Coordinates of C-alpha atoms in Angstrom, one line a residue:
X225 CA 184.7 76.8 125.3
X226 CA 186.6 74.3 127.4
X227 CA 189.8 75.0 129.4
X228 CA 193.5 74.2 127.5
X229 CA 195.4 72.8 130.0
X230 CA 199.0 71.4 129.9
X231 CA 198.6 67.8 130.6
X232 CA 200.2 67.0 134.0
X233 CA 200.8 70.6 135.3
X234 CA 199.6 71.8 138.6
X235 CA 196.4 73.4 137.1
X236 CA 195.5 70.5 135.0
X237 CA 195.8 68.2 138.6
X238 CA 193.8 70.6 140.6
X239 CA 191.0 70.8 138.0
X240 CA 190.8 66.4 137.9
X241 CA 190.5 67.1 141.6
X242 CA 187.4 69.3 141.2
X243 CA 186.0 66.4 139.3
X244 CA 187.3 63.7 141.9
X245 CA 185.3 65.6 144.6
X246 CA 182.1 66.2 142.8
X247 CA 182.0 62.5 142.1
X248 CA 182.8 61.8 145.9
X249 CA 179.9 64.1 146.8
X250 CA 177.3 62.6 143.9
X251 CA 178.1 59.0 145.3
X252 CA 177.9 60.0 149.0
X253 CA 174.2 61.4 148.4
X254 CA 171.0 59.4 148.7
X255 CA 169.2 58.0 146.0
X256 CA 167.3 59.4 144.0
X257 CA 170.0 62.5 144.0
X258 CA 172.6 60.7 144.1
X259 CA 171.2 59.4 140.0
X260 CA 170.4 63.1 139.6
X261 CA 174.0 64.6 140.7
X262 CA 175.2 61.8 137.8
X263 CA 172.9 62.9 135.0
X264 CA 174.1 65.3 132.4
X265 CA 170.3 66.3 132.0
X266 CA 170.1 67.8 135.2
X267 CA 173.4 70.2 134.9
X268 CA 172.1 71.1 131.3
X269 CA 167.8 70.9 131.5
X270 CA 167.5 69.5 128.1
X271 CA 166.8 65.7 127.9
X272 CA 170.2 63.6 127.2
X273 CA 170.8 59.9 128.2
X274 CA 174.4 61.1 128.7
X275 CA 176.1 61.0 132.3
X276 CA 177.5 64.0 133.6
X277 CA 181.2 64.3 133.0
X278 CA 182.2 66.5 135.7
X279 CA 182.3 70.6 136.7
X280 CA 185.4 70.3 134.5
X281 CA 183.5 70.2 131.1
X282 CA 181.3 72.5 131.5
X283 CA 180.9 76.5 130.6
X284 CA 184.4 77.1 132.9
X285 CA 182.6 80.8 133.7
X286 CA 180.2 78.2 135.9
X287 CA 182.8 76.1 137.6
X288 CA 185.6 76.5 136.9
X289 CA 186.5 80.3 137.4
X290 CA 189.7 80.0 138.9
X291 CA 191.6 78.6 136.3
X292 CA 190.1 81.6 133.5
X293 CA 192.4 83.3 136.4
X294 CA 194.5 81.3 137.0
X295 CA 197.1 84.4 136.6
X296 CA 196.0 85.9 139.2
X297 CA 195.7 83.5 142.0
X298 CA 198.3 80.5 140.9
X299 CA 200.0 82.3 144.2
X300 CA 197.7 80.1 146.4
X301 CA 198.4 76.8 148.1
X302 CA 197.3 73.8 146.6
X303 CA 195.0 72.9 149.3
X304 CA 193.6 76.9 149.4
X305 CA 192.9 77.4 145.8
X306 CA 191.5 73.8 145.1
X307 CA 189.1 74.7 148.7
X308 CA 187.4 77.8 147.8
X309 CA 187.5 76.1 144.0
X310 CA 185.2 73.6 145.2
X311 CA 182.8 75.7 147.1
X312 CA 182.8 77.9 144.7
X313 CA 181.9 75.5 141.8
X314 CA 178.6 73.8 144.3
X315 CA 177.4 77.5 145.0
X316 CA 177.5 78.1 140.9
X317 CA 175.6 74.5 140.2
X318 CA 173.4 75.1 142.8
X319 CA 172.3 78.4 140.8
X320 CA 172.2 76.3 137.4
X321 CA 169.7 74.3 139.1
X322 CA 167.6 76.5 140.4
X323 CA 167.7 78.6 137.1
X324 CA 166.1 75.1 136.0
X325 CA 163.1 74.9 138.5
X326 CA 162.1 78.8 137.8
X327 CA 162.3 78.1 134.3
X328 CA 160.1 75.2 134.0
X329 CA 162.6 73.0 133.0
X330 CA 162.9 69.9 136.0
X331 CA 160.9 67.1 135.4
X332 CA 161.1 66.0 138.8
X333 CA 161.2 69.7 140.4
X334 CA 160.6 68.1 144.3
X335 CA 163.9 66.0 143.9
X336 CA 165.4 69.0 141.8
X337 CA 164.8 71.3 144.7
X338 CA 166.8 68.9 146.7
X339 CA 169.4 68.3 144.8
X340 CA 169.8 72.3 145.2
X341 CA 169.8 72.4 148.4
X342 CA 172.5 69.5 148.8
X343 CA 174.5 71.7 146.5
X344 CA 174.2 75.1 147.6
X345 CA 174.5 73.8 151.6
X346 CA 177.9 71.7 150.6
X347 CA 179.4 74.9 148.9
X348 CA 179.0 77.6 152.0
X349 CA 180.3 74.4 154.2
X350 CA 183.2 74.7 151.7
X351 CA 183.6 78.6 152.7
X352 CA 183.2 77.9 156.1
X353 CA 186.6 75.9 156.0
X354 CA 188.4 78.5 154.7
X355 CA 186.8 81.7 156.2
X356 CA 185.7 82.3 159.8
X357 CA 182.6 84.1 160.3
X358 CA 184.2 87.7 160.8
X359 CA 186.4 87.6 157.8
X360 CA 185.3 90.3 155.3
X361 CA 184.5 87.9 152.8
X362 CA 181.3 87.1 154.3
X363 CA 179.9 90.5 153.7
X364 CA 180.7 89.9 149.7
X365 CA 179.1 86.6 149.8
X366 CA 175.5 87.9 151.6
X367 CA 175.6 91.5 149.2
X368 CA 176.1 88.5 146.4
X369 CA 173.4 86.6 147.3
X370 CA 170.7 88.9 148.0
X371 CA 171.5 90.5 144.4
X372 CA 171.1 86.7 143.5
X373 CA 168.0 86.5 145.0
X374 CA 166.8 89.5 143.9
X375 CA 167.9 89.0 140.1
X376 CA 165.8 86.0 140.2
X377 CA 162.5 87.6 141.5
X378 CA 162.9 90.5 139.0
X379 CA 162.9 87.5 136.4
X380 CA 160.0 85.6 138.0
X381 CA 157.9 89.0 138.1
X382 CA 158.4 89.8 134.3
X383 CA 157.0 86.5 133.3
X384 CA 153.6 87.7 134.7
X385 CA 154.1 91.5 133.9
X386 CA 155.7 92.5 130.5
X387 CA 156.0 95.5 130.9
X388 CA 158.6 95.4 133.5
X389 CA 160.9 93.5 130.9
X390 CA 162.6 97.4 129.8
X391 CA 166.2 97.1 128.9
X392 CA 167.2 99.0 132.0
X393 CA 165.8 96.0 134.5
X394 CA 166.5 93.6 131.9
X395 CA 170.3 94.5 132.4
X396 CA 169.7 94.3 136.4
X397 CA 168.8 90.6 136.8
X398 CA 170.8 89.3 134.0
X399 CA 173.5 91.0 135.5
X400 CA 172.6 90.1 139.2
X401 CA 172.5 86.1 138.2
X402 CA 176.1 85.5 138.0
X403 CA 176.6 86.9 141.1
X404 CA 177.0 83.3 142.2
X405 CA 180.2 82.9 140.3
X406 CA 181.4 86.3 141.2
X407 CA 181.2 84.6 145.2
X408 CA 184.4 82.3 143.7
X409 CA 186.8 85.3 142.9
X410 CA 185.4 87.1 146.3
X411 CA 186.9 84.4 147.8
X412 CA 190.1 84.0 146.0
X413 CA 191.1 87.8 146.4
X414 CA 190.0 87.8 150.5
X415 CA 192.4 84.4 150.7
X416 CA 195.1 85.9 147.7
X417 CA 195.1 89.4 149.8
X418 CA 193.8 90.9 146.1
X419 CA 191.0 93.1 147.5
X420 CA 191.0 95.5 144.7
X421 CA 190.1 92.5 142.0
X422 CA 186.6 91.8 143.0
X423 CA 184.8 95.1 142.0
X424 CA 186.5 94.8 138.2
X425 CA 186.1 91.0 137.9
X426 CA 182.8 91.5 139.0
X427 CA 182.0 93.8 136.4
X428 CA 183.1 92.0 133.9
X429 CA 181.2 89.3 134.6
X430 CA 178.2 91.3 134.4
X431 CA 178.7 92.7 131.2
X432 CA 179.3 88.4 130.1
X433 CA 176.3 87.9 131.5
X434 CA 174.0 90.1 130.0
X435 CA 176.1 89.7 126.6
X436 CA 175.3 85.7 127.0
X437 CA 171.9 86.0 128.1
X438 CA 171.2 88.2 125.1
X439 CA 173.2 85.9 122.7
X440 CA 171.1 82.9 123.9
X441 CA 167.9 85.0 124.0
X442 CA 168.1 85.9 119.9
X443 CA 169.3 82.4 118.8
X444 CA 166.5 80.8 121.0
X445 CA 163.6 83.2 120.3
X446 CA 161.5 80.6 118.1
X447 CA 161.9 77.6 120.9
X448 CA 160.7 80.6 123.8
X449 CA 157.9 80.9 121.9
X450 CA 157.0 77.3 122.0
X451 CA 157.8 77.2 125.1
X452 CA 155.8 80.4 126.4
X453 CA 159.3 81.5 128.0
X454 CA 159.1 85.2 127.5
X455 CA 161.8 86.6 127.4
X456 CA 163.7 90.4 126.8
X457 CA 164.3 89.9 122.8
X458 CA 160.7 88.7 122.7
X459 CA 159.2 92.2 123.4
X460 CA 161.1 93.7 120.9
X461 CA 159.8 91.4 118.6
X462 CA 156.0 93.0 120.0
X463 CA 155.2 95.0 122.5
X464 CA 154.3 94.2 126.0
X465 CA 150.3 93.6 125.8
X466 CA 150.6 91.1 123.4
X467 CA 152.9 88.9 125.9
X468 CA 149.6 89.0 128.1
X469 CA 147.5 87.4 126.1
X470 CA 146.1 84.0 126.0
X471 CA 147.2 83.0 122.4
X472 CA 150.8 84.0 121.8
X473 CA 151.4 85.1 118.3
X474 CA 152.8 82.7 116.1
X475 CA 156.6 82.5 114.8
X476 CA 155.4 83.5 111.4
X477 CA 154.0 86.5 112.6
X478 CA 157.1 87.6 114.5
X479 CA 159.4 86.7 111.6
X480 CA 158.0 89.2 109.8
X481 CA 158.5 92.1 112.9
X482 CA 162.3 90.7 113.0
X483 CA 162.8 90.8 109.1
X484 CA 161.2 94.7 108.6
X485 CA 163.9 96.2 111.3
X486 CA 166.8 93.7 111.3
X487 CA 165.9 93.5 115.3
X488 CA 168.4 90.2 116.0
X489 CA 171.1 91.6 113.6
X490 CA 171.2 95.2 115.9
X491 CA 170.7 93.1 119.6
X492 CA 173.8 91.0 118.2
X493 CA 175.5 94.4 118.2
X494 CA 174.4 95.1 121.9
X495 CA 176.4 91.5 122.5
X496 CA 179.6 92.3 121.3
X497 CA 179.4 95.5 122.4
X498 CA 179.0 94.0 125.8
X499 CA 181.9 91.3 125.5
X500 CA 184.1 94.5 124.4
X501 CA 183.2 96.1 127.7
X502 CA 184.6 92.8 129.7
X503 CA 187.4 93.3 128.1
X504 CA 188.4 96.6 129.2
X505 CA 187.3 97.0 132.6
X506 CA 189.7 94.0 133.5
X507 CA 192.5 95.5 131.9
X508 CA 194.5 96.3 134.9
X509 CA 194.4 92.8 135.5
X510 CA 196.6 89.4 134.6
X511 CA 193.5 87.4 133.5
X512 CA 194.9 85.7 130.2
X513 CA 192.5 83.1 130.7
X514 CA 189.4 85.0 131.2
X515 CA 190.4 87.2 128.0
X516 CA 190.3 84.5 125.7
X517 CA 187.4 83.3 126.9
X518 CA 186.2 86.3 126.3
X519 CA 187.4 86.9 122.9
X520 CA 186.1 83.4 121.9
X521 CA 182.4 84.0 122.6
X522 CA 182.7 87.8 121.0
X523 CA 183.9 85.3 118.0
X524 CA 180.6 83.1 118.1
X525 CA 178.6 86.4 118.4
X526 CA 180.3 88.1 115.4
X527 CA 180.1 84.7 113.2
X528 CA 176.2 84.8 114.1
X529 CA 175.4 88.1 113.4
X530 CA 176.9 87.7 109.8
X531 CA 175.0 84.6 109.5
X532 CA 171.7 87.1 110.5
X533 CA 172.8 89.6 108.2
X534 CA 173.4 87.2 105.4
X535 CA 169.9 86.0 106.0
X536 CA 168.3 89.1 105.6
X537 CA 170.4 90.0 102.5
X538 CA 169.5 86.9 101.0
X539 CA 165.5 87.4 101.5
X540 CA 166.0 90.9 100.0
X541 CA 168.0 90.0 97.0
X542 CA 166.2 87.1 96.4
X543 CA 163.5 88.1 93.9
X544 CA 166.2 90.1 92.4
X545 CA 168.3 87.7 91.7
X546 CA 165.9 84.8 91.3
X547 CA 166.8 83.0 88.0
X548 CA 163.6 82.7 85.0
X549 CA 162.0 79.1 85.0
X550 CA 162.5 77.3 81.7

């Protein structure tokens, strides 16, 4: 999904100001980061030859959650909003590229980690302009971080120990990673005076998380498995002491586990079951933007889980309905 904006409004100038001061920052850095910060590759982890268009045209849940509320804190000054906008959008892309490195997926993970730490050190800067140190907000942003941090180690430690990849801790650091994007609305309800947002908002984003991570986890299963990425979906495809072995089993092999119980089909149903929960718990809220977003990726879920469903129908029906050879 990308952000529907009226050309030439206020929102639509503050977002092309996001983008003027990521490019300002990208050209200010050293080489080689500076070629880094420019690189769609690096913001995404998959190989492209592309350059990177700016925070704007990205997933806006990443760096540009403001304007999904815009609703809600429009209220701000120009020079507030687009402030903790920015910091808030370096903190998030500093997570997205340290996701990267614990994944596996940096080619050049030395200039990577860098990069990160340019980021992530440029974003608290940003909060540091807006908030002195005994504002409250700084107790959201350490809780935030260490969940962050702790999210993140959960992840690290399942990679090595299956069994610690149950649905209740797999809800935990999925959860716990978009803490960094909850940081942004921490900030924008300490500057707004909107205290009472940040424990619904953050919430929501959760549940988004989780529903997101799962989403990604079933489409991508086959690519995991390539990739010896284990992930939650993958033990439910076979249990935990498989995971530890040398040889993984092969796709084939877990097609077959998938097709018997209709395992993606019911996990899309945990999805859009999470996306409905967003939903509600921001209800008290003026968050038209975040809705739709919302309702936009429950729409992706639903359309994939009939394309699962249709799949399965069609291997059952299939010798049924399999026309005689001449």
């Amino acid at each position: 999904m990308k952000l529907e904006l009226t050309q030439g409004g206020r929102a639509a100038r503050l977002l092309e100001s996001l983008d003027a001061r990521y490019f300002q920052f990208a050209n200010d850095l050293p080489s080689p980061l500076r070629e880094m910060a420019l690189m769609e590759s690096t913001i995404v982890g998959q190989p492209t030859d592309e350059p990177f268009q700016g925070p704007s045209k990205i997933n806006p849940l990443i760096t540009c959650t403001p304007w999904l509320f815009w609703d809600t804190f429009s209220g701000l000054s120009d020079e507030t909003f687009l402030c903790i906008s920015e910091a808030g959008a370096f903190i998030a892309l500093a997570s997205v590229i340290m996701d990267h490195l614990v994944d596996g997926q940096a080619t050049w993970p030395e200039a990577m980690a860098l990069f990160h730490h340019a980021l992530y050190d440029r974003g608290v800067a940003g909060f540091r302009t807006i908030f002195p140190p005994t504002s409250t907000f700084w107790i959201n942003f350490d809780r935030l971080t260490k969940e962050y941090l702790s999210a993140l180690g959960a992840e690290i430690a399942a990679q090595s120990e299956p069994e610690q990849f149950t649905l209740e801790n797999f809800l935990a650091f999925a959860g716990g990673k978009v803490s960094p994007m909850t940081t942004t609305i921490a900030a924008l309800s300490e500057a707004s005076d909107q205290p009472f947002v940040v424990k619904p908002v953050e919430t929501s984003f959760r549940y988004s998380f989780i529903a997101g991570q799962i989403h990604d986890d079933v489409l991508d299963w086959r690519s995991d498995i390539n990739n010896r990425h284990l992930t939650f979906f993958l033990t439910q495809l076979a249990p935990p002491e498989t995971w530890r072995a040398v040889e993984w089993p092969l796709v084939d092999e877990l097609e077959t586990n998938n097709d018997s119980d209709w395992v993606d089909v019911n996990y899309f149903d945990l999805v859009i079951k999470h996306f409905d929960r967003c939903i509600e718990v921001v209800e008290g809220i003026q968050c038209d933007g975040w809705i739709k977003y919302l309702v936009e990726y429950k729409g992706v879920a639903e359309e994939h889980q009939r394309a699962a469903v249709a799949r399965h129908l069609l291997r059952v029906l299939e010798p049924v309905i399999r026309l005689p050879s001449d």
